[in-house]
């Protein structure tokens, strides 16, 4: 089911560093509603106030959070009331921001009306093909794996904070691998654009049907390898774009891909470090303490062990609650769960201060839900300690003597 509507643009704003316009659209018809819509200028020309547009309103009609905004799917020529007066998705005479990058033969969003050709990093003709013909590995690179997009800026803030404190870590670069578990266009992410603009990311790779990264990749495996061998990252952060979705069931949620990423990193010779989704502010029982999203991915699906760092600064009662969760679920026995010291609320505030945008999870910021931020920073801290440049100065190996291991 798709809900369509026509309307006229009454406000228009170009989003910074992104091929996206944010529009206010007055809808046609008796309801006279006002719509907030996104318009991608990499597939259609930019619009201006007064233009008529066709919108996909499906998620808004369903009152969804994930994808819960209207999207422009066509521009309508004034003076032609027929639908064949539409400017189609391939008629972009606008900024052409993707035009120079569409020489490849890999189709993303395949067999849909908006399928697009991109140049995959693995393809011939782009400068990386030869290396991908051989057998590559991640060469022991730490990979931070997350189940929510908001983990990306939190982890980057902590890594930049710690790298800035360490003479040995200043040459370390961080890449973002965006999977197709959430939003598919990288352009949706304000955080990815901001982090790239700040120079905190050495590049982005969009995997599977996600698109718009500095590099495009066929799948999670080649995306991770591209982060290491094409972007020369010392650490990678792998998680979906904005828009985690779930059904309230054990396995019916997009964060289940955390297990797939653990498998990919392990198979390729990297170090899988799972950023825990912790909360003691979420009113939903299934997301209290360790979210059931992360627990089900690690206990039911993951076939290889991962490192799961947790913040030692959690107050004792909450720490015991998490320990019980890990013991009951079997995660404590199946994975290397460790308590990481040195991550406090005060230090997290310092780490996030240089970042110019607010970071929230389910609408809650650091003050509202500190445990979430501490969990992500604990994982980032552990990844930092694994860097070769830190081996002599900071505990690095993921073994019991380098953290406070959980029972079981």
Coordinates of C-alpha atoms in Angstrom, one line a residue:
X1 CA 0.0 0.0 0.0
X2 CA 1.3 3.5 -0.9
X3 CA -0.4 6.7 0.0
X4 CA 0.1 9.4 -2.6
X5 CA -0.7 13.2 -2.4
X6 CA -0.1 16.3 -4.5
X7 CA 0.7 19.7 -3.1
X8 CA 2.5 23.0 -3.6
X9 CA 5.8 23.9 -2.0
X10 CA 5.4 26.9 0.5
X11 CA 8.8 26.7 2.2
X12 CA 12.1 25.2 1.1
X13 CA 15.4 24.8 2.9
X14 CA 18.6 23.1 1.6
X15 CA 20.1 20.9 4.3
X16 CA 23.8 21.6 4.9
X17 CA 26.3 19.3 3.3
X18 CA 23.5 17.0 2.0
X19 CA 21.7 16.6 -1.3
X20 CA 18.4 17.0 0.5
X21 CA 15.8 19.8 0.6
X22 CA 13.4 20.1 3.6
X23 CA 10.1 21.3 2.4
X24 CA 6.8 22.5 3.7
X25 CA 4.1 21.5 1.3
X26 CA 0.4 22.6 1.3
X27 CA -1.5 19.6 0.3
X28 CA -4.3 19.8 -2.3
X29 CA -7.8 18.7 -1.4
X30 CA -10.4 19.5 1.1
X31 CA -8.2 18.7 4.2
X32 CA -5.8 21.5 3.4
X33 CA -3.1 19.8 5.4
X34 CA 0.5 21.0 5.7
X35 CA 3.2 18.4 5.0
X36 CA 6.9 18.2 6.1
X37 CA 8.7 16.5 3.3
X38 CA 12.2 15.6 2.1
X39 CA 13.3 16.1 -1.5
X40 CA 16.4 14.3 -2.7
X41 CA 18.3 16.5 -5.2
X42 CA 20.5 13.7 -6.4
X43 CA 17.6 12.1 -8.2
X44 CA 15.4 15.1 -9.1
X45 CA 16.1 18.8 -9.7
X46 CA 15.9 21.1 -6.7
X47 CA 12.5 22.7 -6.2
X48 CA 11.5 26.2 -5.3
X49 CA 8.6 27.8 -3.5
X50 CA 5.5 27.5 -5.7
X51 CA 6.4 24.2 -7.4
X52 CA 3.9 21.4 -7.4
X53 CA 5.1 18.0 -6.2
X54 CA 3.8 14.4 -5.8
X55 CA 4.4 13.0 -2.3
X56 CA 4.7 9.5 -0.9
X57 CA 2.9 9.9 2.5
X58 CA 2.7 6.2 3.5
X59 CA 4.6 6.3 6.8
X60 CA 3.0 9.5 8.0
X61 CA -0.5 8.1 7.2
X62 CA 0.4 5.1 9.4
X63 CA 1.8 7.4 12.1
X64 CA 5.2 5.7 12.1
X65 CA 8.4 7.0 13.6
X66 CA 10.6 5.0 11.2
X67 CA 10.4 6.7 7.8
X68 CA 7.8 9.0 9.3
X69 CA 8.1 11.9 6.9
X70 CA 6.8 12.6 3.4
X71 CA 9.0 12.2 0.4
X72 CA 8.9 13.9 -3.0
X73 CA 8.7 11.3 -5.7
X74 CA 7.9 13.5 -8.7
X75 CA 7.7 17.2 -9.8
X76 CA 4.5 18.2 -11.5
X77 CA 4.6 20.6 -14.5
X78 CA 2.2 23.5 -14.1
X79 CA -0.4 23.8 -16.8
X80 CA -0.6 20.0 -17.3
X81 CA -3.1 18.3 -15.0
X82 CA -2.3 14.9 -16.4
X83 CA 0.1 12.6 -14.6
X84 CA 2.2 12.4 -17.8
X85 CA 3.2 16.0 -17.0
X86 CA 5.5 14.7 -14.3
X87 CA 9.2 15.2 -14.3
X88 CA 10.5 11.6 -13.7
X89 CA 13.2 10.4 -11.4
X90 CA 15.8 10.2 -14.2
X91 CA 15.3 13.8 -15.5
X92 CA 17.7 15.5 -13.1
X93 CA 19.1 18.7 -14.6
X94 CA 19.8 20.0 -11.1
X95 CA 23.0 19.8 -9.1
X96 CA 23.9 16.4 -10.5
X97 CA 25.7 15.6 -7.2
X98 CA 25.5 11.9 -8.1
X99 CA 26.0 12.2 -11.8
X100 CA 29.8 11.8 -11.8
X101 CA 29.5 8.7 -9.6
X102 CA 27.0 6.7 -11.6
X103 CA 29.3 5.2 -14.2
X104 CA 29.2 1.8 -12.5
X105 CA 27.0 -1.2 -13.2
X106 CA 25.9 -2.1 -9.8
X107 CA 22.2 -1.6 -9.2
X108 CA 20.9 -0.6 -5.8
X109 CA 17.2 -0.7 -5.0
X110 CA 17.1 -3.3 -7.7
X111 CA 13.9 -4.1 -9.5
X112 CA 12.1 -1.1 -8.1
X113 CA 11.0 2.1 -10.0
X114 CA 13.9 4.0 -8.3
X115 CA 16.7 1.5 -8.9
X116 CA 20.0 3.3 -9.5
X117 CA 23.4 2.5 -11.0
X118 CA 26.4 3.2 -8.8
X119 CA 30.0 2.3 -9.1
X120 CA 30.8 -0.3 -6.5
X121 CA 34.2 -0.2 -4.8
X122 CA 34.7 -3.8 -6.0
X123 CA 34.0 -3.0 -9.7
X124 CA 36.6 -2.6 -12.4
X125 CA 37.5 0.9 -13.4
X126 CA 37.4 2.6 -10.1
X127 CA 41.0 2.0 -8.8
X128 CA 40.1 -0.6 -6.1
X129 CA 39.2 -3.6 -8.3
X130 CA 42.6 -5.2 -8.3
X131 CA 42.9 -5.4 -4.6
X132 CA 39.4 -6.9 -4.2
X133 CA 40.3 -9.7 -6.6
X134 CA 42.7 -11.0 -4.0
X135 CA 42.0 -12.3 -0.5
X136 CA 41.9 -9.4 2.0
X137 CA 41.4 -9.3 5.7
X138 CA 40.7 -6.6 8.3
X139 CA 44.1 -7.2 9.7
X140 CA 42.9 -7.2 13.3
X141 CA 41.1 -3.8 12.9
X142 CA 38.7 -3.1 15.8
X143 CA 35.1 -2.7 14.5
X144 CA 32.5 -1.0 16.7
X145 CA 29.1 -2.6 15.9
X146 CA 25.9 -0.9 16.8
X147 CA 22.1 -1.5 16.6
X148 CA 21.1 2.2 16.5
X149 CA 22.3 5.0 14.3
X150 CA 22.7 7.4 17.2
X151 CA 25.6 5.3 18.4
X152 CA 27.7 6.7 15.5
X153 CA 28.2 10.3 16.8
X154 CA 28.5 9.2 20.4
X155 CA 31.3 6.7 19.6
X156 CA 33.0 9.3 17.3
X157 CA 32.9 11.9 20.0
X158 CA 34.6 9.6 22.5
X159 CA 37.2 8.4 20.0
X160 CA 38.2 11.9 19.0
X161 CA 38.4 12.9 22.7
X162 CA 40.7 10.0 23.5
X163 CA 42.8 10.3 20.3
X164 CA 43.3 13.9 21.1
X165 CA 44.6 13.0 24.5
X166 CA 47.1 10.5 23.1
X167 CA 50.1 11.4 21.0
X168 CA 50.3 7.9 19.7
X169 CA 46.7 7.9 18.5
X170 CA 46.6 11.1 16.5
X171 CA 47.1 9.4 13.2
X172 CA 44.2 7.1 13.7
X173 CA 41.4 7.4 11.2
X174 CA 37.8 6.2 11.6
X175 CA 35.4 5.1 8.8
X176 CA 31.7 4.6 8.9
X177 CA 30.1 1.6 7.3
X178 CA 26.4 2.2 6.9
X179 CA 24.3 -1.0 6.4
X180 CA 20.9 -1.2 4.8
X181 CA 19.1 -2.0 8.1
X182 CA 17.6 1.5 8.4
X183 CA 17.4 4.5 6.1
X184 CA 18.9 3.6 2.7
X185 CA 20.1 7.1 1.6
X186 CA 23.2 8.2 3.6
X187 CA 21.9 11.8 2.9
X188 CA 19.2 11.3 5.5
X189 CA 21.8 11.3 8.3
X190 CA 22.6 14.7 9.7
X191 CA 25.2 13.0 11.9
X192 CA 27.1 11.4 9.0
X193 CA 27.2 14.7 7.2
X194 CA 28.3 16.6 10.3
X195 CA 31.0 14.1 11.2
X196 CA 32.3 14.1 7.7
X197 CA 32.4 17.9 7.6
X198 CA 34.3 18.1 10.9
X199 CA 36.9 15.7 9.5
X200 CA 36.2 13.2 12.2
X201 CA 35.5 10.5 9.6
X202 CA 38.0 9.5 6.9
X203 CA 35.1 8.3 4.8
X204 CA 31.8 6.5 4.5
X205 CA 30.9 3.2 2.9
X206 CA 27.3 2.3 2.1
X207 CA 26.6 -1.4 2.0
X208 CA 24.0 -3.5 0.2
X209 CA 21.1 -1.3 -0.8
X210 CA 22.2 1.6 1.3
X211 CA 23.7 4.3 -1.0
X212 CA 25.3 7.7 -1.1
X213 CA 28.6 7.0 0.7
X214 CA 32.0 8.0 -0.4
X215 CA 32.3 4.4 -1.5
X216 CA 29.5 2.0 -2.5
X217 CA 29.8 -1.7 -1.7
X218 CA 28.0 -4.9 -2.6
X219 CA 27.6 -6.2 0.9
X220 CA 28.7 -5.9 4.5
X221 CA 31.9 -7.9 3.9
X222 CA 33.3 -5.8 1.1
X223 CA 32.2 -2.6 2.8
X224 CA 34.2 -3.5 5.9
X225 CA 37.2 -4.4 3.7
X226 CA 36.8 -1.1 1.8
X227 CA 36.9 0.8 5.1
X228 CA 40.2 -0.9 5.9
X229 CA 42.0 -1.1 2.5
X230 CA 40.4 1.8 0.5
X231 CA 39.8 4.4 3.2
X232 CA 42.8 3.1 5.3
X233 CA 40.8 3.2 8.6
X234 CA 42.3 2.2 11.9
X235 CA 38.8 1.7 13.4
X236 CA 35.5 1.2 11.7
X237 CA 32.0 1.9 13.0
X238 CA 29.3 -0.3 11.5
X239 CA 25.7 0.4 12.0
X240 CA 22.5 1.1 10.1
X241 CA 21.3 4.5 9.1
X242 CA 18.5 6.4 10.9
X243 CA 15.3 4.5 11.5
X244 CA 15.5 1.3 13.6
X245 CA 12.3 -0.7 13.3
X246 CA 10.9 -3.5 15.4
X247 CA 7.7 -5.5 15.9
X248 CA 8.0 -6.2 19.7
X249 CA 9.0 -9.8 19.0
X250 CA 12.2 -11.6 19.8
X251 CA 13.8 -11.6 16.3
X252 CA 11.6 -9.2 14.4
X253 CA 13.7 -6.1 14.5
X254 CA 16.4 -4.5 12.3
X255 CA 19.0 -4.6 15.1
X256 CA 19.3 -8.4 14.6
X257 CA 21.9 -7.4 12.0
X258 CA 24.3 -6.9 14.9
X259 CA 24.8 -10.7 14.8
X260 CA 25.5 -10.6 11.1
X261 CA 28.1 -7.9 11.5
X262 CA 29.8 -9.9 14.3
X263 CA 30.0 -12.8 11.9
X264 CA 31.4 -10.6 9.1
X265 CA 34.0 -9.0 11.2
X266 CA 35.1 -12.3 12.7
X267 CA 35.3 -14.0 9.3
X268 CA 37.4 -11.2 7.9
X269 CA 39.9 -11.2 10.8
X270 CA 38.8 -8.1 12.6
X271 CA 37.8 -7.6 16.2
X272 CA 34.0 -7.3 16.7
X273 CA 33.2 -4.9 19.5
X274 CA 29.4 -4.6 20.2
X275 CA 28.2 -1.3 21.5
X276 CA 25.6 -2.2 24.1
X277 CA 22.2 -0.6 24.0
X278 CA 21.8 0.3 27.6
X279 CA 18.9 2.3 29.2
X280 CA 17.4 2.8 32.6
X281 CA 15.1 5.5 31.4
X282 CA 13.2 3.7 28.7
X283 CA 9.7 2.9 30.1
X284 CA 9.4 -0.2 27.9
X285 CA 10.4 -3.3 29.9
X286 CA 12.0 -5.0 26.9
X287 CA 14.4 -2.1 26.5
X288 CA 15.3 -1.7 30.2
X289 CA 18.9 -2.4 31.1
X290 CA 20.3 -4.2 28.1
X291 CA 17.7 -3.9 25.3
X292 CA 16.2 -7.2 24.1
X293 CA 17.4 -6.1 20.6
X294 CA 21.0 -6.6 21.6
X295 CA 20.4 -9.6 23.8
X296 CA 18.5 -11.5 21.2
X297 CA 21.0 -10.8 18.5
X298 CA 23.9 -12.0 20.7
X299 CA 22.2 -14.9 22.4
X300 CA 20.0 -16.3 19.7
X301 CA 21.8 -15.6 16.4
X302 CA 25.5 -14.8 16.9
X303 CA 27.5 -17.9 16.1
X304 CA 30.9 -16.4 17.0
X305 CA 32.0 -14.5 20.1
X306 CA 32.2 -10.7 20.3
X307 CA 33.5 -8.4 22.9
X308 CA 30.8 -6.5 24.7
X309 CA 32.2 -3.7 26.8
X310 CA 30.1 -2.2 29.6
X311 CA 30.7 0.9 31.7
X312 CA 32.2 0.2 35.1
X313 CA 30.8 3.5 36.3
X314 CA 27.2 2.1 36.4
X315 CA 25.8 2.2 39.9
X316 CA 25.9 -1.1 41.7
X317 CA 22.2 -2.0 41.5
X318 CA 22.1 -1.4 37.7
X319 CA 25.3 -3.3 37.2
X320 CA 23.8 -6.3 39.0
X321 CA 20.7 -6.0 36.9
X322 CA 22.8 -6.2 33.7
X323 CA 24.8 -9.1 35.0
X324 CA 21.6 -11.0 35.7
X325 CA 20.4 -10.2 32.2
X326 CA 23.6 -11.5 30.6
X327 CA 23.6 -14.6 32.8
X328 CA 19.9 -15.5 32.1
X329 CA 20.3 -14.9 28.4
X330 CA 23.6 -16.8 28.0
X331 CA 25.4 -13.8 26.6
X332 CA 27.8 -13.8 29.5
X333 CA 29.0 -17.3 28.7
X334 CA 28.9 -16.9 24.9
X335 CA 30.6 -13.5 24.5
X336 CA 33.4 -11.7 26.2
X337 CA 31.6 -9.2 28.4
X338 CA 33.9 -6.9 30.3
X339 CA 33.5 -3.9 32.5
X340 CA 35.5 -0.9 31.3
X341 CA 36.8 1.7 33.7
X342 CA 37.6 5.3 32.9
X343 CA 34.2 6.2 31.3
X344 CA 32.2 8.6 33.5
X345 CA 29.4 11.0 32.8
X346 CA 31.7 13.9 33.4
X347 CA 34.2 12.7 30.8
X348 CA 31.4 11.9 28.4
X349 CA 30.1 15.4 28.7
X350 CA 33.6 16.7 27.9
X351 CA 33.9 14.3 24.9
X352 CA 30.6 15.5 23.4
X353 CA 31.1 19.2 24.0
X354 CA 32.9 19.9 20.6
X355 CA 30.1 18.3 18.6
X356 CA 27.8 21.0 17.3
X357 CA 24.6 18.9 17.1
X358 CA 22.4 17.3 19.8
X359 CA 22.5 13.6 20.1
X360 CA 19.4 11.7 21.3
X361 CA 18.3 8.1 21.6
X362 CA 14.5 7.6 21.4
X363 CA 14.2 11.4 22.1
X364 CA 16.5 11.3 25.2
X365 CA 19.8 13.0 25.6
X366 CA 22.8 12.4 27.9
X367 CA 21.1 14.1 30.9
X368 CA 17.9 12.0 30.4
X369 CA 19.5 8.6 29.7
X370 CA 23.2 8.6 30.7
X371 CA 23.6 4.8 30.7
X372 CA 23.0 4.7 27.0
X373 CA 25.9 7.1 26.3
X374 CA 28.2 5.4 28.8
X375 CA 27.6 2.1 27.2
X376 CA 28.6 3.4 23.7
X377 CA 31.6 5.2 25.1
X378 CA 32.8 2.1 27.0
X379 CA 32.8 0.2 23.7
X380 CA 34.7 3.1 22.0
X381 CA 37.2 3.2 24.8
X382 CA 37.9 -0.5 24.5
X383 CA 38.4 0.0 20.7
X384 CA 40.8 2.8 21.4
X385 CA 42.8 0.7 23.8
X386 CA 43.2 -2.0 21.1
X387 CA 45.0 0.4 18.8
X388 CA 48.6 -0.6 18.2
X389 CA 49.8 2.8 19.3
X390 CA 48.2 2.3 22.7
X391 CA 49.6 -1.2 23.4
X392 CA 52.3 0.0 25.7
X393 CA 50.5 2.7 27.5
X394 CA 46.9 1.6 28.0
X395 CA 45.4 -1.9 28.6
X396 CA 44.7 -3.3 25.2
X397 CA 44.0 -7.0 25.0
X398 CA 40.4 -8.2 25.5
X399 CA 41.2 -10.5 28.3
X400 CA 40.3 -10.7 32.0
X401 CA 43.3 -8.8 33.3
X402 CA 42.4 -5.8 31.0
X403 CA 38.9 -5.3 32.4
X404 CA 36.6 -6.5 35.1
X405 CA 35.0 -9.6 33.5
X406 CA 31.4 -10.5 34.1
X407 CA 30.5 -13.8 35.7
X408 CA 29.6 -16.8 33.6

